[in-house]
mmCIF file of C-alpha atoms and ligand atoms in Angstrom:
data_model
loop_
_atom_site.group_PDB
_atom_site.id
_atom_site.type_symbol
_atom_site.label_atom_id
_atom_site.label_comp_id
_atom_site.label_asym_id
_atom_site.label_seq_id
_atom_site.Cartn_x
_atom_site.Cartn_y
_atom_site.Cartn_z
ATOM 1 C CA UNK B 1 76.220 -14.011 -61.587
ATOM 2 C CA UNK B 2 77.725 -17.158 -59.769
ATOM 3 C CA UNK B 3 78.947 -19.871 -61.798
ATOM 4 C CA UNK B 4 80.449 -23.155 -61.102
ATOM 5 C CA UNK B 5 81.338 -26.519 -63.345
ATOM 6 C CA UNK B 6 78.715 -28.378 -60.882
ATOM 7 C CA UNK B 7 75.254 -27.195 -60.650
ATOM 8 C CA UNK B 8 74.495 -28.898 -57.118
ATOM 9 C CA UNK B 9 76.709 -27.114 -56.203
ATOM 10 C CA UNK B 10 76.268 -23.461 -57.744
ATOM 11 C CA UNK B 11 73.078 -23.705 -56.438
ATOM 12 C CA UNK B 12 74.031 -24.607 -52.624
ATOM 13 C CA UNK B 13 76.243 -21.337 -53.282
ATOM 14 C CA UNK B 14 73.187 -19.550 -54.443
ATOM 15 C CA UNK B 15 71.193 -21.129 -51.079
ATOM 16 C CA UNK B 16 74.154 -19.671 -48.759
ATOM 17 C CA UNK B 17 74.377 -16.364 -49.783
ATOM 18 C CA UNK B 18 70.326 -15.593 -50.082
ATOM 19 C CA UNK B 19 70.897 -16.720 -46.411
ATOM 20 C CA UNK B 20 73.271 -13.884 -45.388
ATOM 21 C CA UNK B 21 71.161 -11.272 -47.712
ATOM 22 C CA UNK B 22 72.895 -11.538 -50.932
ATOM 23 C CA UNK B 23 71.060 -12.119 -53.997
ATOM 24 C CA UNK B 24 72.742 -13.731 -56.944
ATOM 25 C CA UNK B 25 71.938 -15.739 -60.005
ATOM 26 C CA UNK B 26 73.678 -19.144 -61.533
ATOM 27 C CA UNK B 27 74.974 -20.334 -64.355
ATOM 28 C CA UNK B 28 77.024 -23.283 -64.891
ATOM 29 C CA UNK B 29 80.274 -22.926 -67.293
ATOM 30 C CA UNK B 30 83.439 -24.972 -67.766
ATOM 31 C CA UNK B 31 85.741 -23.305 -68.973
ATOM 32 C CA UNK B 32 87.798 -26.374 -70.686
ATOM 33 C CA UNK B 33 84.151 -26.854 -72.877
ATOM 34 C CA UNK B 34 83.595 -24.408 -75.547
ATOM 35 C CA UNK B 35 80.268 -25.665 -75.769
ATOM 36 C CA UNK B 36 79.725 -24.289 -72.079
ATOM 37 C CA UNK B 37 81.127 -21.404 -72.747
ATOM 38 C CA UNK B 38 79.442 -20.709 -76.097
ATOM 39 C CA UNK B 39 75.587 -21.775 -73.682
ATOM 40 C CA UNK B 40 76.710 -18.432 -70.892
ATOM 41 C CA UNK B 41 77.673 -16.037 -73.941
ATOM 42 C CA UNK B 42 74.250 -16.927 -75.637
ATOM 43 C CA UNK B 43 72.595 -16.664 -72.243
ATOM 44 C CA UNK B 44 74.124 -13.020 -71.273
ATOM 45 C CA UNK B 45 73.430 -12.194 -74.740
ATOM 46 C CA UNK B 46 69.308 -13.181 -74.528
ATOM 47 C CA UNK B 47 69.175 -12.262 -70.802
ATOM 48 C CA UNK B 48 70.929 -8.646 -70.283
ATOM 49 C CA UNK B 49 72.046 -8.210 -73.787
ATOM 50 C CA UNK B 50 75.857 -7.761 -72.783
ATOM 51 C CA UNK B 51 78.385 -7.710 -70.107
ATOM 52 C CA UNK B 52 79.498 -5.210 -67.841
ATOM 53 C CA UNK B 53 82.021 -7.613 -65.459
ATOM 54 C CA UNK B 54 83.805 -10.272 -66.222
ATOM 55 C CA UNK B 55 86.177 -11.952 -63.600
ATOM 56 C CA UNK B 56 88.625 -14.937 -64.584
ATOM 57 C CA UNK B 57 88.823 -16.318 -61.453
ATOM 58 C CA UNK B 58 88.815 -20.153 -62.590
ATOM 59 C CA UNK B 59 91.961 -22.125 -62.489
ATOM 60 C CA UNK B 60 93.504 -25.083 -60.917
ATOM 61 C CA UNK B 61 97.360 -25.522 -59.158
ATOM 62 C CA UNK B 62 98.599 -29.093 -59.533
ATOM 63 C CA UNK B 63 102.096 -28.388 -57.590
ATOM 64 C CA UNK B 64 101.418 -30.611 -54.824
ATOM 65 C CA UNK B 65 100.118 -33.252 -57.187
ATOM 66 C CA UNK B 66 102.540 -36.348 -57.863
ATOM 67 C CA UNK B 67 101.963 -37.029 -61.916
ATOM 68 C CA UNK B 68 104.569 -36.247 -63.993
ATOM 69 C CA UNK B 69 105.788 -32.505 -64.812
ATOM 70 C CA UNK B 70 104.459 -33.370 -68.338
ATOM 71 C CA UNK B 71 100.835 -33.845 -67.562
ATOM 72 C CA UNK B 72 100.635 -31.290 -65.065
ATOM 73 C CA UNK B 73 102.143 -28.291 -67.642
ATOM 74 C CA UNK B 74 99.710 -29.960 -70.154
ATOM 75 C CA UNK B 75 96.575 -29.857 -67.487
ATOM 76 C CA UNK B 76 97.778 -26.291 -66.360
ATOM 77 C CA UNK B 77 98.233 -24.329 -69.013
ATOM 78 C CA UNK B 78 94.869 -25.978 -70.245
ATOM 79 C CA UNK B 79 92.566 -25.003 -68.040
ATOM 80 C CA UNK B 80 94.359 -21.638 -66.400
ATOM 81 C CA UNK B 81 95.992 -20.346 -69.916
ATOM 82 C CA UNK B 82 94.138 -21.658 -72.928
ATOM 83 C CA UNK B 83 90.601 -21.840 -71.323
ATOM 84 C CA UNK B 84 90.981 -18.340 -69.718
ATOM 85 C CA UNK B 85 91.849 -16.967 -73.159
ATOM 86 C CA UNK B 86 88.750 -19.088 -74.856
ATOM 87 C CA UNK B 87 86.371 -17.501 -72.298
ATOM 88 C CA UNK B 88 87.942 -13.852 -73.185
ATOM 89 C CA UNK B 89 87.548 -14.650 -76.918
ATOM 90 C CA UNK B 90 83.652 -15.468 -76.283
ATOM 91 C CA UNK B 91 82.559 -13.109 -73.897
ATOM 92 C CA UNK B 92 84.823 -9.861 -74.755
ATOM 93 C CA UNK B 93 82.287 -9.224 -77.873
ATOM 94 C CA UNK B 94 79.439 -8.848 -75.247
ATOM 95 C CA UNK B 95 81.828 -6.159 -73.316
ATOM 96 C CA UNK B 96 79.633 -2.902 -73.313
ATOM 97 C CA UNK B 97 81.921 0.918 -73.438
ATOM 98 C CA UNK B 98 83.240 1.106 -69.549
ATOM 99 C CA UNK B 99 83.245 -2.954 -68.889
ATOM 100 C CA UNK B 100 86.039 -4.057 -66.436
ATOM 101 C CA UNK B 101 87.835 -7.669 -67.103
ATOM 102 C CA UNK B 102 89.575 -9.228 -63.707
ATOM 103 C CA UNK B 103 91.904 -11.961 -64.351
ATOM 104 C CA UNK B 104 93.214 -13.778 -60.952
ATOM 105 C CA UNK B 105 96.844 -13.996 -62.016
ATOM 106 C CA UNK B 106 99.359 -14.773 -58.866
ATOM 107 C CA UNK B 107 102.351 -13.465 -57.504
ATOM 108 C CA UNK B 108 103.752 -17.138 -58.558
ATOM 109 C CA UNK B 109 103.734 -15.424 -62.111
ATOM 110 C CA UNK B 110 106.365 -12.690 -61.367
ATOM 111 C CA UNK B 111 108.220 -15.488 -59.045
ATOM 112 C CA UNK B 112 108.234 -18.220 -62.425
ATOM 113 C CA UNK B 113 109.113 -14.938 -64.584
ATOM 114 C CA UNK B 114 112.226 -14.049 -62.336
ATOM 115 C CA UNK B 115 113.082 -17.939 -62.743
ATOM 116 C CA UNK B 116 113.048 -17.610 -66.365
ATOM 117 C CA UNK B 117 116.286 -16.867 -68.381
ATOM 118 C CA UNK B 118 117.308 -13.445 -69.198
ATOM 119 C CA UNK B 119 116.342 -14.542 -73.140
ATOM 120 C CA UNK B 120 112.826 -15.727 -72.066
ATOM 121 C CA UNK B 121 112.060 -12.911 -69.562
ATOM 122 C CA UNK B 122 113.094 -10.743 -72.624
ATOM 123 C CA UNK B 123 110.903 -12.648 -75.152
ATOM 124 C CA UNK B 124 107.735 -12.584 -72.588
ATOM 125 C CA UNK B 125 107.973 -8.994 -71.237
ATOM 126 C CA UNK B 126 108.418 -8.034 -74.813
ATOM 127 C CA UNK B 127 105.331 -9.918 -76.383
ATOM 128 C CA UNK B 128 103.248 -7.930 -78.589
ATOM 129 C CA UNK B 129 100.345 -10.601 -79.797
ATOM 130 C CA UNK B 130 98.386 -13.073 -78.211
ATOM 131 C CA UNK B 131 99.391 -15.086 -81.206
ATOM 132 C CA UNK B 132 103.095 -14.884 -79.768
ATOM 133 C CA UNK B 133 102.354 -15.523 -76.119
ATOM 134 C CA UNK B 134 100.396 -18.650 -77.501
ATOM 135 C CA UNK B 135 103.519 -19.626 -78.807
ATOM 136 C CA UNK B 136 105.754 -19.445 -76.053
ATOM 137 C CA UNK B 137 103.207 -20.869 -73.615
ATOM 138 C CA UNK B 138 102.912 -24.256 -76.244
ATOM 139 C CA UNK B 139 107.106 -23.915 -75.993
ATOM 140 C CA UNK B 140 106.911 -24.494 -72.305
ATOM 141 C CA UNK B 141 104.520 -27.202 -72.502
ATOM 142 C CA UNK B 142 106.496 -28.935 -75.170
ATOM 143 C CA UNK B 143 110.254 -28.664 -73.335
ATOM 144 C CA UNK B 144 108.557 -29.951 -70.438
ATOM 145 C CA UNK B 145 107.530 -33.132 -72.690
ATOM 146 C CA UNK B 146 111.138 -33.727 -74.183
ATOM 147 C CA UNK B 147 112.637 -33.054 -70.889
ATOM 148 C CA UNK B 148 114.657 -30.082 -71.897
ATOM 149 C CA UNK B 149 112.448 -26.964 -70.461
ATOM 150 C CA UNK B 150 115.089 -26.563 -67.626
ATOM 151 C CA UNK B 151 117.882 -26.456 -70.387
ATOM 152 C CA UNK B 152 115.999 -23.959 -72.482
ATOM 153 C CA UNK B 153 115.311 -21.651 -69.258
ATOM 154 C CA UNK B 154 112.069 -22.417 -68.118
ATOM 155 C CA UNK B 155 111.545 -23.008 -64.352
ATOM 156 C CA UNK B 156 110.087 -25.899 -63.201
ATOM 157 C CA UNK B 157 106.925 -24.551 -62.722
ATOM 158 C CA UNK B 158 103.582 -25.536 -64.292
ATOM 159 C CA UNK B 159 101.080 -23.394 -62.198
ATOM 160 C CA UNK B 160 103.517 -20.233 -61.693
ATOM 161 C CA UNK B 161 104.201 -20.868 -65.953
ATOM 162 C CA UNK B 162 100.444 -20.703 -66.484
ATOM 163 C CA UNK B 163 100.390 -17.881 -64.145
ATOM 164 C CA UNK B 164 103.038 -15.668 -66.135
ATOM 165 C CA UNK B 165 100.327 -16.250 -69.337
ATOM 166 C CA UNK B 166 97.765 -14.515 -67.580
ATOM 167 C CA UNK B 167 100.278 -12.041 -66.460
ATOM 168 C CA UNK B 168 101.840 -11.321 -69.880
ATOM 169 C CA UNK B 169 98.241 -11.603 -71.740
ATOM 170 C CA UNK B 170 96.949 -8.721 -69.894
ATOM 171 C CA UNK B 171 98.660 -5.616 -71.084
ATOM 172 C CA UNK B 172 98.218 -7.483 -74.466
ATOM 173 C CA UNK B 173 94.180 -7.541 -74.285
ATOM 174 C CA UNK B 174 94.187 -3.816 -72.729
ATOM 175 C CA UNK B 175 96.019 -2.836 -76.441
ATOM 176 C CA UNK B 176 93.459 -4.678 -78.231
ATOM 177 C CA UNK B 177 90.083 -3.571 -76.587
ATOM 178 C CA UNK B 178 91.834 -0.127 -76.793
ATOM 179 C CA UNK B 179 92.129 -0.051 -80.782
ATOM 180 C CA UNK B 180 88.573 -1.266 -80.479
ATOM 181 C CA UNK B 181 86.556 1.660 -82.307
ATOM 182 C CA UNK B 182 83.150 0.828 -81.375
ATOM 183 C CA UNK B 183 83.309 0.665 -77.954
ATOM 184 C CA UNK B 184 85.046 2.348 -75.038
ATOM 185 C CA UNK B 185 86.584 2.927 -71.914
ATOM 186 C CA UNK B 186 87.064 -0.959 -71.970
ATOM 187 C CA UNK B 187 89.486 -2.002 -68.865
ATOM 188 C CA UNK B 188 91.682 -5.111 -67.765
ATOM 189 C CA UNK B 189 93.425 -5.619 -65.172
ATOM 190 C CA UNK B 190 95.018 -8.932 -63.714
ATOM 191 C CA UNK B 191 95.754 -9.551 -59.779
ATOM 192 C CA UNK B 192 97.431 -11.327 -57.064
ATOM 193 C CA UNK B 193 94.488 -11.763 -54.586
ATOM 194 C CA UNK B 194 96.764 -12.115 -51.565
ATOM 195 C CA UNK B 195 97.596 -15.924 -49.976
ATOM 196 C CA UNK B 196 94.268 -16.998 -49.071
ATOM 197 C CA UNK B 197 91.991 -19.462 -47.044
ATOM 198 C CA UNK B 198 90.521 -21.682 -49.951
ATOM 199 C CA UNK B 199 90.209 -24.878 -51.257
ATOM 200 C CA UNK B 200 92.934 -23.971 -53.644
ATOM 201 C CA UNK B 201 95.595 -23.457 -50.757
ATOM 202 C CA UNK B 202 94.658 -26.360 -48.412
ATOM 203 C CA UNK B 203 92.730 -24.029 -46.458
ATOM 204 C CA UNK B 204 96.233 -22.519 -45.672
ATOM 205 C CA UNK B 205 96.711 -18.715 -46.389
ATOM 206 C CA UNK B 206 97.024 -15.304 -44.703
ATOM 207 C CA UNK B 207 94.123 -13.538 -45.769
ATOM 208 C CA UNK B 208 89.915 -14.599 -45.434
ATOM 209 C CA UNK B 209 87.988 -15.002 -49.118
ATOM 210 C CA UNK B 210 86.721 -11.869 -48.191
ATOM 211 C CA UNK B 211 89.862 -9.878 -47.889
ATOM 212 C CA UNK B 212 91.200 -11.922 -50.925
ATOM 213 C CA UNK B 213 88.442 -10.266 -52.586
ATOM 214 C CA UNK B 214 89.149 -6.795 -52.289
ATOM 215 C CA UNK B 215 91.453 -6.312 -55.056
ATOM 216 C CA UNK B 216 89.871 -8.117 -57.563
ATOM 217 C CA UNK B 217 86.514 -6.347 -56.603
ATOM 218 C CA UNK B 218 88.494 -2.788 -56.779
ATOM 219 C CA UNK B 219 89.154 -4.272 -60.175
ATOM 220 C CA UNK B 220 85.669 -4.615 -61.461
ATOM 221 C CA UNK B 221 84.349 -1.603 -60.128
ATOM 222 C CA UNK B 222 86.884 1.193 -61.861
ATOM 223 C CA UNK B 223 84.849 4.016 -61.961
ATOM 224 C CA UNK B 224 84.081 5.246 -65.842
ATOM 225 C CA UNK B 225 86.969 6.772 -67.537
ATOM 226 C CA UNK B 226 89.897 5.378 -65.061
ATOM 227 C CA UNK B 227 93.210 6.087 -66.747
ATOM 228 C CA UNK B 228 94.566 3.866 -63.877
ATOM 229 C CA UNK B 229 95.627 0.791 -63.722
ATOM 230 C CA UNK B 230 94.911 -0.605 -67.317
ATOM 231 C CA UNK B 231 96.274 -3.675 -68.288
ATOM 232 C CA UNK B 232 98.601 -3.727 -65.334
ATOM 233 C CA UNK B 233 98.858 -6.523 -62.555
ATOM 234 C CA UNK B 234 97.667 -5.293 -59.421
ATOM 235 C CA UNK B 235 98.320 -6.694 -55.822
ATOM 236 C CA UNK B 236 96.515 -4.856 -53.104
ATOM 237 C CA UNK B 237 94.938 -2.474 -55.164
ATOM 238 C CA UNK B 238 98.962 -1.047 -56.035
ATOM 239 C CA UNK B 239 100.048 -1.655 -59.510
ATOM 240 C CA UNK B 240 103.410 -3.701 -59.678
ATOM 241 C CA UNK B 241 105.760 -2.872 -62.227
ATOM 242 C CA UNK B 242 107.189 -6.326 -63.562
ATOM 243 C CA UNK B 243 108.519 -5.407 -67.234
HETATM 244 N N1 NAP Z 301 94.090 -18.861 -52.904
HETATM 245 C C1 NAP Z 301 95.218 -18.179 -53.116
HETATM 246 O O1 NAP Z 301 96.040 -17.953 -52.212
HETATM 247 C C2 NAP Z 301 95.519 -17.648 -54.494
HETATM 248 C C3 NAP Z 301 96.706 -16.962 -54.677
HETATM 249 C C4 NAP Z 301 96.999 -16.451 -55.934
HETATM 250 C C5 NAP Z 301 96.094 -16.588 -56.951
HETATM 251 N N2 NAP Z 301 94.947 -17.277 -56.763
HETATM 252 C C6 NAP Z 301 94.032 -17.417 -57.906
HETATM 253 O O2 NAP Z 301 92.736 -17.038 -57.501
HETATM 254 C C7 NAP Z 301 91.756 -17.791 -58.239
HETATM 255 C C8 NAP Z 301 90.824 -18.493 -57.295
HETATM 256 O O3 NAP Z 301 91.592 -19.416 -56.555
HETATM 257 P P1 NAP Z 301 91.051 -20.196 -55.297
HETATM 258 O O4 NAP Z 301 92.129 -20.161 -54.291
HETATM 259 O O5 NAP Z 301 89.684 -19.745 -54.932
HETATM 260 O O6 NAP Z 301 90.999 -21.671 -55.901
HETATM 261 P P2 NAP Z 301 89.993 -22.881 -55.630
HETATM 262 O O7 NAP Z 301 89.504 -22.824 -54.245
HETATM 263 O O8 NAP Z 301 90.711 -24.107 -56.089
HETATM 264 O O9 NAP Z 301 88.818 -22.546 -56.634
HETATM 265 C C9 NAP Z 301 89.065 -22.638 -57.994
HETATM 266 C C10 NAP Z 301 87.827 -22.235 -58.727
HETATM 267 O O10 NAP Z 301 88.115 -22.428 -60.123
HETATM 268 C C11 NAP Z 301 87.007 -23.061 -60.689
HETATM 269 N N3 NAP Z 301 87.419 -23.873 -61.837
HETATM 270 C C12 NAP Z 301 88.502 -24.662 -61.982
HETATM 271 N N4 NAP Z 301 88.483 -25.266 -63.196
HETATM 272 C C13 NAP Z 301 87.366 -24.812 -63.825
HETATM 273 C C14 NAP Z 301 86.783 -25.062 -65.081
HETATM 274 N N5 NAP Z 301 87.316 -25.905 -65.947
HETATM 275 N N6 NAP Z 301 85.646 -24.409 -65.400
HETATM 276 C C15 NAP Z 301 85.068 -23.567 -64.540
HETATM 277 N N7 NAP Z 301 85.559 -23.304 -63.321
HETATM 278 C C16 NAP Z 301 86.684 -23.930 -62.965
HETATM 279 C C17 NAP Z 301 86.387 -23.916 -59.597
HETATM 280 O O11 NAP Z 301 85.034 -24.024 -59.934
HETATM 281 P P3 NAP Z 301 84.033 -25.129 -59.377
HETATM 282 O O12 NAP Z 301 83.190 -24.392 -58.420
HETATM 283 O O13 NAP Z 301 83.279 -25.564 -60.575
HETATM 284 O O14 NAP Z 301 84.853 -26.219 -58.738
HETATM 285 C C18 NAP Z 301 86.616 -23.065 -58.366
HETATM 286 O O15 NAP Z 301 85.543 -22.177 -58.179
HETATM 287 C C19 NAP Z 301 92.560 -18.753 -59.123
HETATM 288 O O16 NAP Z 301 92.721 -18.164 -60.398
HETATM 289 C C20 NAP Z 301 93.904 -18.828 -58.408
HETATM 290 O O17 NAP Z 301 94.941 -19.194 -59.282
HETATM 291 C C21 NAP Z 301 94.621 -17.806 -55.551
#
């Protein structure tokens, strides 16, 4: 299922892809409206009565933007931390035993991470709850407000910050879908797609959509009863090691 924030423009999607053969469905969600999200769970729920894939793939990278460092963490972590986690919260309920989660994390995570002081890199690589990555994450966001998150060892990073909370949250959410009694064989995974042609990069990159694709799709498609990789960042279908 395709979804997008603008449904003109899911739909075109829809149009171009019957045209090459592919069949898909719509949905709108965004992910910054609970409300949306809340309207897609209900709709997978009624519809197919659970959910097999889900892919994070929706963020947004203000680094080239001019505002203030302030209202860039605050938009950043919003939509590509705190929304990603809302959408998990909502639709990981619906995961049936062998579902595969994708988060699109970014190899600007482990670069922010390696930027962070040795304290901090401790304090992340060590987190145990979502509950304590939360914290950390509203940390950054309010050092960068009073001006101090360069004194406290944060890099000056919104996107590659948000980036690390998709990193860290992963290995997190594999622990908690695997204490999860009533389901199983429940896998995520989080990945660096590559640098890639999209609206995202200026239509800069080294890799096609398409080839961008291939690790996140290896993602999704585990067969049943993987034991590898789970909960583990992934960049061109090769686990990476970054705690
Ligand atoms: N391109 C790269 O080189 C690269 C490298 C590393 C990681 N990544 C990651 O890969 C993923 C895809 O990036 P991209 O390059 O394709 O970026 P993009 O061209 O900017 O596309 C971003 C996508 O996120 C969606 N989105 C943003 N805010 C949303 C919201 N509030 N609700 C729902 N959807 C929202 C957009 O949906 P609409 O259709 O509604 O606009 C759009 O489809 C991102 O997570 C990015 O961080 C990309």
């Amino acid at each position: 299922m395709l979804r997008s924030r603008d449904e003109g423009r899911g739909l075109a999607a829809v149009k171009e892809l019957e045209g090459e053969g592919l069949s898909t469905k719509f949905h709108q969600l965004d992910i910054l409206s609970g409300e949306s999200i809340k309207k897609l769970a209900d709709f997978l729920v009624e519809t197919y009565g659970g959910l097999d894939i889900l892919v994070n793939n929706a963020a947004i990278n203000l680094e080239a933007s001019t505002a203030p460092l302030s209202e860039k963490a605050e938009a950043t972590l919003k939509s590509n931390y705190t929304a990603t986690l809302n959408v998990c919260k909502s639709f990981f309920p619906l995961l049936r035993s062998h579902a595969r989660v994708v988060h699109l994390s970014s190899v600007s995570s482990l670069n922010a991470l390696s930027k962070c002081s040795s304290a901090l890199q401790s304090s992340l690589k060590n987190c145990k709850t979502l509950t304590e990555l939360d914290e950390l994450m509203a940390k950054f966001e309010k050092d960068v407000k009073s001006g101090v998150h360069q004194a406290n060892g944060w890099p000056n990073c919104a996107y590659g910050v948000s980036k690390i909370g998709v990193t860290v949250m992963t290995p997190i959410q594999q622990m908690e879908l695997d204490a999860d009694e009533t389901r199983s064989d429940l896998v995520v995974n989080c990945c660096y797609p590559g640098y890639v042609v999209t609206d995202m990069t200026c239509h800069k990159g080294e890799i096609m959509i398409d080839e961008g694709a291939e690790t996140p799709l290896y993602l999704a498609l585990l067969p049943p009863n993987s034991t590898q990789p789970r909960g583990e960042y992934v960049s061109e279908k090769k686990v990476v090691k970054w705690r």
